[in-house]
């Protein structure tokens, strides 16, 4: 718990009485605008260490003497505030600090390589389930998968579909109309996959000299659909236009082709594996060229997933949590309804952004600076990509697990893994306490 950090404001000489009423807390939240030009410091490690220390100190005392309001007054000298995170049974509700999967992705300062391959077989994706398609990919003269162009997920370089080798003589292919192409990799419509995996290969286009050295060649990509389909997604269209790549420069063949010369920039970010400094330059270059964002608030915000049509995991009663937060002055935002520029602005303008852990938080990579993110996880170990990004970008991200119940996996509904918060109202108040603590630091 971070209750003590939230509800006491002290000086070096004396404890000060503070107004802990809900009205006062709500007022402070609404007025907690981020100072103009402020660039918060801190890293994921420091934020989580501080968070876990405050939880541990509170838990140690709670385990021996905490029995409700009287104990709280003995510990703090303060009356029990309305916003304190009690559950319906009258017990304090812990939000357990947690850290992303400890897989240590590598941070690389050097730029990825740019390779040139001749006589390449381009075999298209035939099914939207990439991992179930063993033949798609780019293959060299000998039939071996071109490592620089392969789609891997680490650690261990596990391929997503594709094959280490194919018999090129068994795959009828025609010559591509152009002699030379630049390989743009896999263009995946999912927001998070696009920002992390797909955009990652376009890092040379964020550098004027490198972009010029590549030449005006068309960009050959793998995807289930083609450029017309990709252009219908705001975040794909806006990102590529920010890099100076128009619709007509993208190519996706529906049949196997032989490419005489293929220029292959290696990835600047590979899931669960590594991130280059070139990736941070790329995403901030894109963010700076998205155009003006719509006017928006600066106070604490919660990124909602309750209206997403399809998510990998989530809380089926998240709307109840959101209703409590909204009543307490936290703005609930539906990121899927925002243009990409507006999603980036949420992180650039606001000192505190909270929400259920999701790819919506990846929009922070487009912001020139960010405040504190508080991510609520249904599992005790969030995915490793979040930790890699925190280290590469210096994000102050704090991860907590709320008491919840797993209701089902792979049921065919809108959630891959469906959880239910045990007490959404108490979780909302605990989250609010963390927001207030972050506002006061």
CSV table of C-alpha atoms in Angstrom, one decimal:
chain,number,residue,atom,x,y,z
A,1,UNK,CA,0.0,0.0,0.0
A,2,UNK,CA,1.1,3.6,-0.6
A,3,UNK,CA,-1.5,5.0,1.8
A,4,UNK,CA,1.0,6.7,4.1
A,5,UNK,CA,2.9,8.3,1.2
A,6,UNK,CA,-0.4,9.5,-0.2
A,7,UNK,CA,-2.1,10.9,2.8
A,8,UNK,CA,0.7,12.6,4.8
A,9,UNK,CA,2.6,15.7,3.6
A,10,UNK,CA,5.5,16.4,5.9
A,11,UNK,CA,8.4,18.9,6.1
A,12,UNK,CA,11.8,18.2,7.5
A,13,UNK,CA,10.8,19.8,10.8
A,14,UNK,CA,7.3,19.0,11.6
A,15,UNK,CA,4.3,17.0,10.5
A,16,UNK,CA,1.6,19.2,8.9
A,17,UNK,CA,-2.2,18.6,9.1
A,18,UNK,CA,-3.6,18.1,5.6
A,19,UNK,CA,-7.2,18.0,4.3
A,20,UNK,CA,-7.8,14.4,3.5
A,21,UNK,CA,-11.5,14.7,2.5
A,22,UNK,CA,-12.6,13.4,-0.8
A,23,UNK,CA,-13.5,16.9,-2.0
A,24,UNK,CA,-9.9,18.1,-1.3
A,25,UNK,CA,-8.4,15.1,-3.0
A,26,UNK,CA,-10.6,15.5,-6.0
A,27,UNK,CA,-9.8,19.2,-6.2
A,28,UNK,CA,-6.1,18.5,-6.1
A,29,UNK,CA,-6.5,15.9,-8.9
A,30,UNK,CA,-8.3,18.4,-11.1
A,31,UNK,CA,-5.7,21.1,-10.4
A,32,UNK,CA,-2.7,18.8,-10.7
A,33,UNK,CA,-1.7,20.1,-14.1
A,34,UNK,CA,1.8,19.5,-15.2
A,35,UNK,CA,4.0,22.6,-15.2
A,36,UNK,CA,4.7,23.9,-18.7
A,37,UNK,CA,8.0,22.5,-20.0
A,38,UNK,CA,8.5,20.1,-17.2
A,39,UNK,CA,10.4,17.0,-18.0
A,40,UNK,CA,10.0,14.5,-15.2
A,41,UNK,CA,13.0,12.4,-14.3
A,42,UNK,CA,13.2,8.9,-12.9
A,43,UNK,CA,13.3,5.5,-14.4
A,44,UNK,CA,11.2,2.4,-14.2
A,45,UNK,CA,13.6,0.9,-11.7
A,46,UNK,CA,13.6,3.8,-9.3
A,47,UNK,CA,9.9,4.2,-9.5
A,48,UNK,CA,9.2,0.6,-8.7
A,49,UNK,CA,11.9,0.4,-6.0
A,50,UNK,CA,10.3,3.4,-4.2
A,51,UNK,CA,6.8,1.9,-4.7
A,52,UNK,CA,7.8,-1.5,-3.3
A,53,UNK,CA,9.5,0.2,-0.3
A,54,UNK,CA,6.4,2.1,0.6
A,55,UNK,CA,4.3,-1.0,0.2
A,56,UNK,CA,6.7,-3.1,2.3
A,57,UNK,CA,6.7,-0.6,5.1
A,58,UNK,CA,3.0,-0.4,5.2
A,59,UNK,CA,2.5,-4.1,4.9
A,60,UNK,CA,4.9,-4.8,7.8
A,61,UNK,CA,2.8,-2.6,10.1
A,62,UNK,CA,-0.5,-3.8,8.8
A,63,UNK,CA,0.4,-7.4,9.4
A,64,UNK,CA,0.8,-6.8,13.1
A,65,UNK,CA,-1.5,-4.1,14.2
A,66,UNK,CA,-3.8,-2.9,11.4
A,67,UNK,CA,-7.4,-3.4,12.2
A,68,UNK,CA,-9.1,-0.4,10.7
A,69,UNK,CA,-9.5,3.3,11.3
A,70,UNK,CA,-8.1,3.5,14.9
A,71,UNK,CA,-4.9,1.8,13.8
A,72,UNK,CA,-4.6,4.2,10.9
A,73,UNK,CA,-4.9,7.1,13.2
A,74,UNK,CA,-2.2,5.6,15.6
A,75,UNK,CA,0.1,5.2,12.6
A,76,UNK,CA,-0.4,8.5,11.0
A,77,UNK,CA,-2.1,10.9,13.4
A,78,UNK,CA,-4.6,11.6,10.7
A,79,UNK,CA,-8.3,10.8,10.4
A,80,UNK,CA,-9.3,8.0,8.0
A,81,UNK,CA,-9.8,9.6,4.6
A,82,UNK,CA,-12.8,8.7,2.4
A,83,UNK,CA,-10.5,7.8,-0.4
A,84,UNK,CA,-8.6,5.1,1.5
A,85,UNK,CA,-8.7,1.8,-0.4
A,86,UNK,CA,-10.9,-0.3,1.9
A,87,UNK,CA,-12.8,-3.2,0.3
A,88,UNK,CA,-16.4,-4.0,1.1
A,89,UNK,CA,-15.4,-6.3,3.9
A,90,UNK,CA,-13.7,-3.4,5.7
A,91,UNK,CA,-10.2,-4.6,5.0
A,92,UNK,CA,-7.4,-2.7,3.3
A,93,UNK,CA,-7.0,-3.6,-0.3
A,94,UNK,CA,-3.5,-4.2,-1.5
A,95,UNK,CA,-2.3,-3.3,-4.9
A,96,UNK,CA,0.7,-5.6,-5.1
A,97,UNK,CA,3.8,-4.0,-6.8
A,98,UNK,CA,5.1,-6.1,-9.6
A,99,UNK,CA,7.8,-5.9,-12.3
A,100,UNK,CA,7.7,-6.8,-16.0
A,101,UNK,CA,9.0,-10.3,-17.0
A,102,UNK,CA,12.6,-10.3,-16.0
A,103,UNK,CA,13.8,-11.3,-19.4
A,104,UNK,CA,16.6,-8.7,-19.9
A,105,UNK,CA,16.3,-7.4,-23.4
A,106,UNK,CA,19.5,-5.9,-24.7
A,107,UNK,CA,19.9,-2.1,-25.1
A,108,UNK,CA,22.1,-1.4,-28.1
A,109,UNK,CA,23.7,2.0,-28.8
A,110,UNK,CA,24.9,1.2,-32.3
A,111,UNK,CA,22.6,1.4,-35.3
A,112,UNK,CA,21.2,-1.8,-36.9
A,113,UNK,CA,22.9,-3.0,-40.0
A,114,UNK,CA,21.5,-2.4,-43.5
A,115,UNK,CA,22.1,-5.4,-45.8
A,116,UNK,CA,21.7,-6.0,-49.5
A,117,UNK,CA,20.6,-9.4,-50.8
A,118,UNK,CA,20.4,-10.6,-54.4
A,119,UNK,CA,18.0,-13.1,-56.0
A,120,UNK,CA,15.5,-13.2,-53.2
A,121,UNK,CA,12.2,-15.2,-53.1
A,122,UNK,CA,9.4,-13.2,-51.6
A,123,UNK,CA,6.6,-15.5,-50.4
A,124,UNK,CA,3.5,-13.7,-49.2
A,125,UNK,CA,1.4,-14.4,-46.1
A,126,UNK,CA,-1.6,-16.4,-47.0
A,127,UNK,CA,-3.3,-16.4,-43.6
A,128,UNK,CA,-3.9,-13.8,-40.9
A,129,UNK,CA,-2.4,-16.2,-38.4
A,130,UNK,CA,1.2,-15.4,-39.1
A,131,UNK,CA,2.6,-18.1,-36.8
A,132,UNK,CA,0.6,-20.9,-38.5
A,133,UNK,CA,2.0,-20.1,-42.0
A,134,UNK,CA,5.4,-21.9,-42.4
A,135,UNK,CA,6.2,-20.7,-45.9
A,136,UNK,CA,5.8,-16.9,-45.9
A,137,UNK,CA,9.0,-14.9,-45.7
A,138,UNK,CA,12.1,-13.8,-47.7
A,139,UNK,CA,14.5,-16.5,-48.8
A,140,UNK,CA,17.9,-16.3,-50.4
A,141,UNK,CA,19.3,-18.1,-53.4
A,142,UNK,CA,20.0,-21.3,-51.4
A,143,UNK,CA,16.4,-21.3,-50.0
A,144,UNK,CA,17.5,-20.3,-46.5
A,145,UNK,CA,15.5,-17.7,-44.6
A,146,UNK,CA,17.2,-14.3,-44.7
A,147,UNK,CA,18.1,-13.6,-41.1
A,148,UNK,CA,18.0,-9.8,-41.5
A,149,UNK,CA,14.5,-9.9,-42.9
A,150,UNK,CA,13.0,-12.6,-40.6
A,151,UNK,CA,10.3,-11.9,-38.1
A,152,UNK,CA,11.5,-13.2,-34.7
A,153,UNK,CA,10.3,-12.9,-31.1
A,154,UNK,CA,12.9,-13.3,-28.4
A,155,UNK,CA,14.5,-14.5,-26.4
A,156,UNK,CA,16.0,-17.3,-28.4
A,157,UNK,CA,15.0,-15.9,-31.8
A,158,UNK,CA,11.8,-17.9,-32.2
A,159,UNK,CA,10.4,-17.4,-35.7
A,160,UNK,CA,6.8,-16.3,-36.2
A,161,UNK,CA,5.8,-18.7,-39.0
A,162,UNK,CA,8.4,-18.9,-41.8
A,163,UNK,CA,10.8,-21.8,-42.2
A,164,UNK,CA,14.6,-22.1,-41.9
A,165,UNK,CA,14.7,-23.3,-45.5
A,166,UNK,CA,12.3,-23.8,-48.4
A,167,UNK,CA,12.7,-25.6,-51.7
A,168,UNK,CA,12.6,-22.7,-54.1
A,169,UNK,CA,12.1,-25.0,-57.1
A,170,UNK,CA,8.7,-26.1,-55.6
A,171,UNK,CA,7.4,-22.5,-55.3
A,172,UNK,CA,6.5,-21.0,-58.7
A,173,UNK,CA,7.4,-17.3,-58.7
A,174,UNK,CA,7.5,-14.5,-61.2
A,175,UNK,CA,10.0,-11.7,-61.5
A,176,UNK,CA,9.1,-8.5,-59.6
A,177,UNK,CA,8.5,-5.5,-61.8
A,178,UNK,CA,11.2,-3.4,-60.2
A,179,UNK,CA,14.9,-4.4,-60.0
A,180,UNK,CA,15.4,-3.0,-56.5
A,181,UNK,CA,13.1,-2.8,-53.4
A,182,UNK,CA,13.6,-1.8,-49.8
A,183,UNK,CA,12.3,-4.3,-47.4
A,184,UNK,CA,9.7,-2.8,-45.0
A,185,UNK,CA,9.1,-6.0,-43.1
A,186,UNK,CA,5.7,-7.1,-41.6
A,187,UNK,CA,3.0,-4.5,-41.4
A,188,UNK,CA,0.6,-5.7,-38.7
A,189,UNK,CA,-2.7,-3.9,-38.1
A,190,UNK,CA,-2.6,-4.4,-34.3
A,191,UNK,CA,-1.7,-1.1,-32.6
A,192,UNK,CA,1.0,-2.4,-30.3
A,193,UNK,CA,2.5,-4.8,-32.8
A,194,UNK,CA,2.7,-2.0,-35.4
A,195,UNK,CA,4.4,0.5,-33.1
A,196,UNK,CA,6.9,-2.0,-31.8
A,197,UNK,CA,7.5,-4.5,-34.6
A,198,UNK,CA,6.4,-3.0,-37.9
A,199,UNK,CA,7.6,0.5,-37.4
A,200,UNK,CA,10.9,-0.7,-36.1
A,201,UNK,CA,12.3,-1.5,-39.5
A,202,UNK,CA,11.7,2.0,-40.8
A,203,UNK,CA,14.4,3.6,-38.7
A,204,UNK,CA,16.6,4.8,-41.6
A,205,UNK,CA,13.7,7.1,-42.7
A,206,UNK,CA,14.1,9.1,-39.6
A,207,UNK,CA,17.6,10.2,-40.8
A,208,UNK,CA,17.9,12.5,-43.8
A,209,UNK,CA,21.2,11.1,-44.9
A,210,UNK,CA,20.2,7.5,-44.5
A,211,UNK,CA,16.9,8.0,-46.2
A,212,UNK,CA,18.7,9.6,-49.2
A,213,UNK,CA,21.2,6.7,-49.3
A,214,UNK,CA,18.4,4.2,-49.7
A,215,UNK,CA,17.2,5.8,-52.8
A,216,UNK,CA,13.6,6.3,-54.1
A,217,UNK,CA,12.8,2.5,-54.4
A,218,UNK,CA,9.5,1.2,-53.5
A,219,UNK,CA,9.1,-0.5,-50.1
A,220,UNK,CA,8.2,-4.2,-50.2
A,221,UNK,CA,6.2,-5.4,-47.2
A,222,UNK,CA,4.6,-8.5,-45.9
A,223,UNK,CA,1.0,-8.3,-44.7
A,224,UNK,CA,-2.3,-10.1,-44.8
A,225,UNK,CA,-3.8,-7.2,-46.8
A,226,UNK,CA,-2.2,-4.5,-48.9
A,227,UNK,CA,-1.6,-0.7,-48.8
A,228,UNK,CA,-5.2,0.3,-49.3
A,229,UNK,CA,-6.2,-1.6,-46.1
A,230,UNK,CA,-3.2,-0.3,-44.1
A,231,UNK,CA,-4.0,3.3,-45.0
A,232,UNK,CA,-7.4,2.9,-43.3
A,233,UNK,CA,-5.8,2.8,-39.9
A,234,UNK,CA,-4.9,6.3,-38.6
A,235,UNK,CA,-1.9,5.2,-36.7
A,236,UNK,CA,-0.4,3.3,-39.7
A,237,UNK,CA,-1.1,6.1,-42.1
A,238,UNK,CA,0.1,8.9,-39.8
A,239,UNK,CA,3.3,7.1,-38.8
A,240,UNK,CA,4.3,6.4,-42.4
A,241,UNK,CA,3.5,9.9,-43.6
A,242,UNK,CA,5.5,11.3,-40.8
A,243,UNK,CA,8.5,9.4,-42.2
A,244,UNK,CA,7.8,10.8,-45.7
A,245,UNK,CA,6.4,7.5,-47.0
A,246,UNK,CA,3.2,7.9,-49.2
A,247,UNK,CA,0.7,5.2,-49.9
A,248,UNK,CA,2.0,4.6,-53.4
A,249,UNK,CA,5.5,3.7,-52.2
A,250,UNK,CA,4.3,0.5,-50.4
A,251,UNK,CA,4.1,-2.8,-52.2
A,252,UNK,CA,2.6,-6.1,-51.0
A,253,UNK,CA,2.5,-8.9,-53.7
A,254,UNK,CA,-0.3,-11.5,-53.4
A,255,UNK,CA,1.9,-14.2,-55.0
A,256,UNK,CA,5.5,-15.4,-54.8
A,257,UNK,CA,8.0,-13.1,-56.7
A,258,UNK,CA,11.7,-13.1,-57.4
A,259,UNK,CA,13.4,-9.9,-56.4
A,260,UNK,CA,16.7,-9.2,-58.0
A,261,UNK,CA,18.0,-6.8,-55.3
A,262,UNK,CA,16.5,-6.3,-51.8
A,263,UNK,CA,17.8,-3.7,-49.4
A,264,UNK,CA,17.1,-4.9,-45.8
A,265,UNK,CA,17.4,-2.6,-42.8
A,266,UNK,CA,17.6,-4.8,-39.7
A,267,UNK,CA,15.0,-4.2,-36.9
A,268,UNK,CA,15.7,-1.5,-34.3
A,269,UNK,CA,13.3,-3.2,-31.9
A,270,UNK,CA,12.7,-6.9,-31.5
A,271,UNK,CA,10.1,-8.2,-29.0
A,272,UNK,CA,11.5,-9.7,-25.8
A,273,UNK,CA,15.0,-9.4,-27.3
A,274,UNK,CA,16.6,-6.0,-28.0
A,275,UNK,CA,16.1,-2.3,-28.6
A,276,UNK,CA,18.5,0.1,-30.4
A,277,UNK,CA,18.9,3.8,-29.7
A,278,UNK,CA,17.8,4.2,-33.3
A,279,UNK,CA,14.3,3.1,-32.2
A,280,UNK,CA,14.0,5.9,-29.7
A,281,UNK,CA,15.1,8.4,-32.4
A,282,UNK,CA,12.6,6.9,-34.9
A,283,UNK,CA,9.6,7.1,-32.6
A,284,UNK,CA,10.3,10.6,-31.4
A,285,UNK,CA,10.9,11.7,-35.0
A,286,UNK,CA,7.5,10.3,-35.9
A,287,UNK,CA,5.9,11.9,-32.8
A,288,UNK,CA,7.3,15.3,-33.7
A,289,UNK,CA,5.8,15.2,-37.2
A,290,UNK,CA,2.3,13.9,-36.4
A,291,UNK,CA,0.8,17.4,-36.6
A,292,UNK,CA,-1.0,19.4,-33.9
A,293,UNK,CA,-3.0,17.4,-31.3
A,294,UNK,CA,-6.6,18.4,-30.4
A,295,UNK,CA,-7.0,20.5,-27.3
A,296,UNK,CA,-7.1,18.3,-24.2
A,297,UNK,CA,-6.7,18.3,-20.4
A,298,UNK,CA,-3.6,18.0,-18.3
A,299,UNK,CA,-4.9,16.3,-15.2
A,300,UNK,CA,-4.6,12.6,-14.3
A,301,UNK,CA,-6.1,10.3,-16.8
A,302,UNK,CA,-7.2,6.6,-17.0
A,303,UNK,CA,-6.8,4.7,-20.3
A,304,UNK,CA,-9.9,2.5,-20.7
A,305,UNK,CA,-10.1,-0.8,-22.4
A,306,UNK,CA,-13.7,-1.5,-21.7
A,307,UNK,CA,-14.9,-0.6,-25.2
A,308,UNK,CA,-12.1,-2.4,-27.2
A,309,UNK,CA,-13.7,-4.9,-29.5
A,310,UNK,CA,-10.9,-7.5,-29.0
A,311,UNK,CA,-8.1,-7.6,-26.3
A,312,UNK,CA,-5.7,-10.3,-25.3
A,313,UNK,CA,-6.5,-9.9,-21.6
A,314,UNK,CA,-8.5,-7.6,-19.3
A,315,UNK,CA,-11.1,-7.2,-16.6
A,316,UNK,CA,-14.7,-7.8,-17.6
A,317,UNK,CA,-15.9,-5.4,-14.9
A,318,UNK,CA,-13.4,-2.6,-15.7
A,319,UNK,CA,-16.4,-0.2,-16.4
A,320,UNK,CA,-17.2,-0.3,-12.7
A,321,UNK,CA,-13.7,0.8,-11.8
A,322,UNK,CA,-13.9,3.6,-14.4
A,323,UNK,CA,-17.2,4.9,-13.0
A,324,UNK,CA,-15.6,5.3,-9.5
A,325,UNK,CA,-12.5,7.0,-10.9
A,326,UNK,CA,-14.6,9.4,-13.0
A,327,UNK,CA,-16.6,10.3,-10.0
A,328,UNK,CA,-13.4,11.1,-8.1
A,329,UNK,CA,-12.1,13.4,-10.8
A,330,UNK,CA,-10.0,11.2,-13.0
A,331,UNK,CA,-10.6,11.6,-16.7
A,332,UNK,CA,-11.4,8.3,-18.4
A,333,UNK,CA,-10.0,8.2,-22.0
A,334,UNK,CA,-10.8,5.8,-24.7
A,335,UNK,CA,-7.5,5.8,-26.7
A,336,UNK,CA,-8.9,3.8,-29.6
A,337,UNK,CA,-11.1,6.7,-30.4
A,338,UNK,CA,-8.2,9.2,-30.6
A,339,UNK,CA,-6.0,10.1,-33.5
A,340,UNK,CA,-2.4,9.1,-33.1
A,341,UNK,CA,-1.3,12.6,-32.4
A,342,UNK,CA,-3.8,12.9,-29.6
A,343,UNK,CA,-2.7,9.6,-28.1
A,344,UNK,CA,0.9,10.8,-28.0
A,345,UNK,CA,-0.3,14.1,-26.4
A,346,UNK,CA,-2.0,12.2,-23.5
A,347,UNK,CA,1.5,11.2,-22.3
A,348,UNK,CA,3.2,14.5,-23.2
A,349,UNK,CA,0.7,16.7,-21.5
A,350,UNK,CA,-0.3,14.8,-18.4
A,351,UNK,CA,1.8,14.2,-15.3
A,352,UNK,CA,0.0,11.0,-14.4
A,353,UNK,CA,-1.5,8.4,-16.8
A,354,UNK,CA,-3.0,5.2,-15.4
A,355,UNK,CA,-4.9,2.3,-16.8
A,356,UNK,CA,-5.0,-1.5,-17.3
A,357,UNK,CA,-1.7,-2.6,-18.8
A,358,UNK,CA,-2.1,-2.6,-22.6
A,359,UNK,CA,-0.5,-1.6,-25.9
A,360,UNK,CA,-2.2,1.8,-25.5
A,361,UNK,CA,0.7,2.7,-23.2
A,362,UNK,CA,3.1,2.2,-26.1
A,363,UNK,CA,2.0,5.5,-27.6
A,364,UNK,CA,4.3,7.0,-25.0
A,365,UNK,CA,7.2,6.2,-27.3
A,366,UNK,CA,6.0,9.0,-29.6
A,367,UNK,CA,6.0,11.7,-26.9
A,368,UNK,CA,9.0,14.1,-26.4
A,369,UNK,CA,8.7,13.6,-22.6
A,370,UNK,CA,6.4,11.8,-20.3
A,371,UNK,CA,5.2,11.9,-16.7
A,372,UNK,CA,4.4,8.9,-14.5
A,373,UNK,CA,2.5,5.9,-15.7
A,374,UNK,CA,0.6,3.6,-13.3
A,375,UNK,CA,-0.3,0.3,-15.0
A,376,UNK,CA,-2.8,-2.1,-13.4
A,377,UNK,CA,-2.0,-5.7,-14.3
A,378,UNK,CA,-4.3,-8.8,-14.0
A,379,UNK,CA,-1.2,-11.0,-13.7
A,380,UNK,CA,1.8,-10.7,-11.3
A,381,UNK,CA,4.3,-10.6,-14.1
A,382,UNK,CA,3.6,-8.2,-17.0
A,383,UNK,CA,5.2,-8.8,-20.4
A,384,UNK,CA,8.9,-8.0,-20.9
A,385,UNK,CA,8.4,-5.5,-23.7
A,386,UNK,CA,7.2,-2.9,-21.1
A,387,UNK,CA,10.4,-3.2,-19.1
A,388,UNK,CA,12.6,-2.9,-22.3
A,389,UNK,CA,10.8,0.3,-23.3
A,390,UNK,CA,11.1,1.7,-19.7
A,391,UNK,CA,14.9,1.2,-19.8
A,392,UNK,CA,15.3,2.5,-23.3
A,393,UNK,CA,13.2,5.6,-22.9
A,394,UNK,CA,13.7,6.3,-19.2
A,395,UNK,CA,10.0,6.0,-18.5
A,396,UNK,CA,8.8,6.3,-14.9
A,397,UNK,CA,6.4,3.3,-15.0
A,398,UNK,CA,4.9,1.7,-11.9
A,399,UNK,CA,3.2,-1.7,-12.2
A,400,UNK,CA,0.7,-3.1,-9.7
A,401,UNK,CA,-1.5,-6.2,-9.5
A,402,UNK,CA,-5.0,-5.9,-8.2
A,403,UNK,CA,-6.9,-8.8,-6.5
A,404,UNK,CA,-8.8,-10.5,-9.3
A,405,UNK,CA,-10.1,-13.9,-10.5
A,406,UNK,CA,-9.4,-15.6,-13.8
A,407,UNK,CA,-12.7,-16.5,-15.3
A,408,UNK,CA,-11.6,-18.1,-18.6
A,409,UNK,CA,-9.0,-18.4,-21.4
A,410,UNK,CA,-9.7,-18.7,-25.1
A,411,UNK,CA,-13.5,-18.6,-24.7
A,412,UNK,CA,-14.0,-16.9,-28.1
A,413,UNK,CA,-15.3,-13.6,-26.7
A,414,UNK,CA,-13.7,-10.2,-26.8
A,415,UNK,CA,-11.0,-11.2,-24.3
A,416,UNK,CA,-8.3,-13.8,-24.8
A,417,UNK,CA,-7.9,-14.1,-21.0
A,418,UNK,CA,-10.9,-12.8,-19.0
A,419,UNK,CA,-10.4,-11.6,-15.4
A,420,UNK,CA,-12.7,-10.0,-12.9
A,421,UNK,CA,-11.7,-7.5,-10.3
A,422,UNK,CA,-12.6,-8.8,-6.8
A,423,UNK,CA,-13.7,-5.3,-5.7
A,424,UNK,CA,-13.5,-2.7,-8.5
A,425,UNK,CA,-14.6,0.2,-6.2
A,426,UNK,CA,-11.8,-0.5,-3.7
A,427,UNK,CA,-9.3,-1.0,-6.6
A,428,UNK,CA,-10.3,2.4,-7.9
A,429,UNK,CA,-9.7,4.0,-4.6
A,430,UNK,CA,-6.3,2.3,-4.2
A,431,UNK,CA,-5.4,3.4,-7.7
A,432,UNK,CA,-6.5,7.0,-6.8
A,433,UNK,CA,-4.2,6.9,-3.8
A,434,UNK,CA,-1.3,6.0,-6.0
A,435,UNK,CA,-2.1,8.8,-8.4
A,436,UNK,CA,-2.2,11.2,-5.5
A,437,UNK,CA,1.1,10.0,-4.2
A,438,UNK,CA,2.7,10.4,-7.6
A,439,UNK,CA,1.2,13.9,-7.9
A,440,UNK,CA,2.9,14.8,-4.6
A,441,UNK,CA,6.4,13.6,-5.6
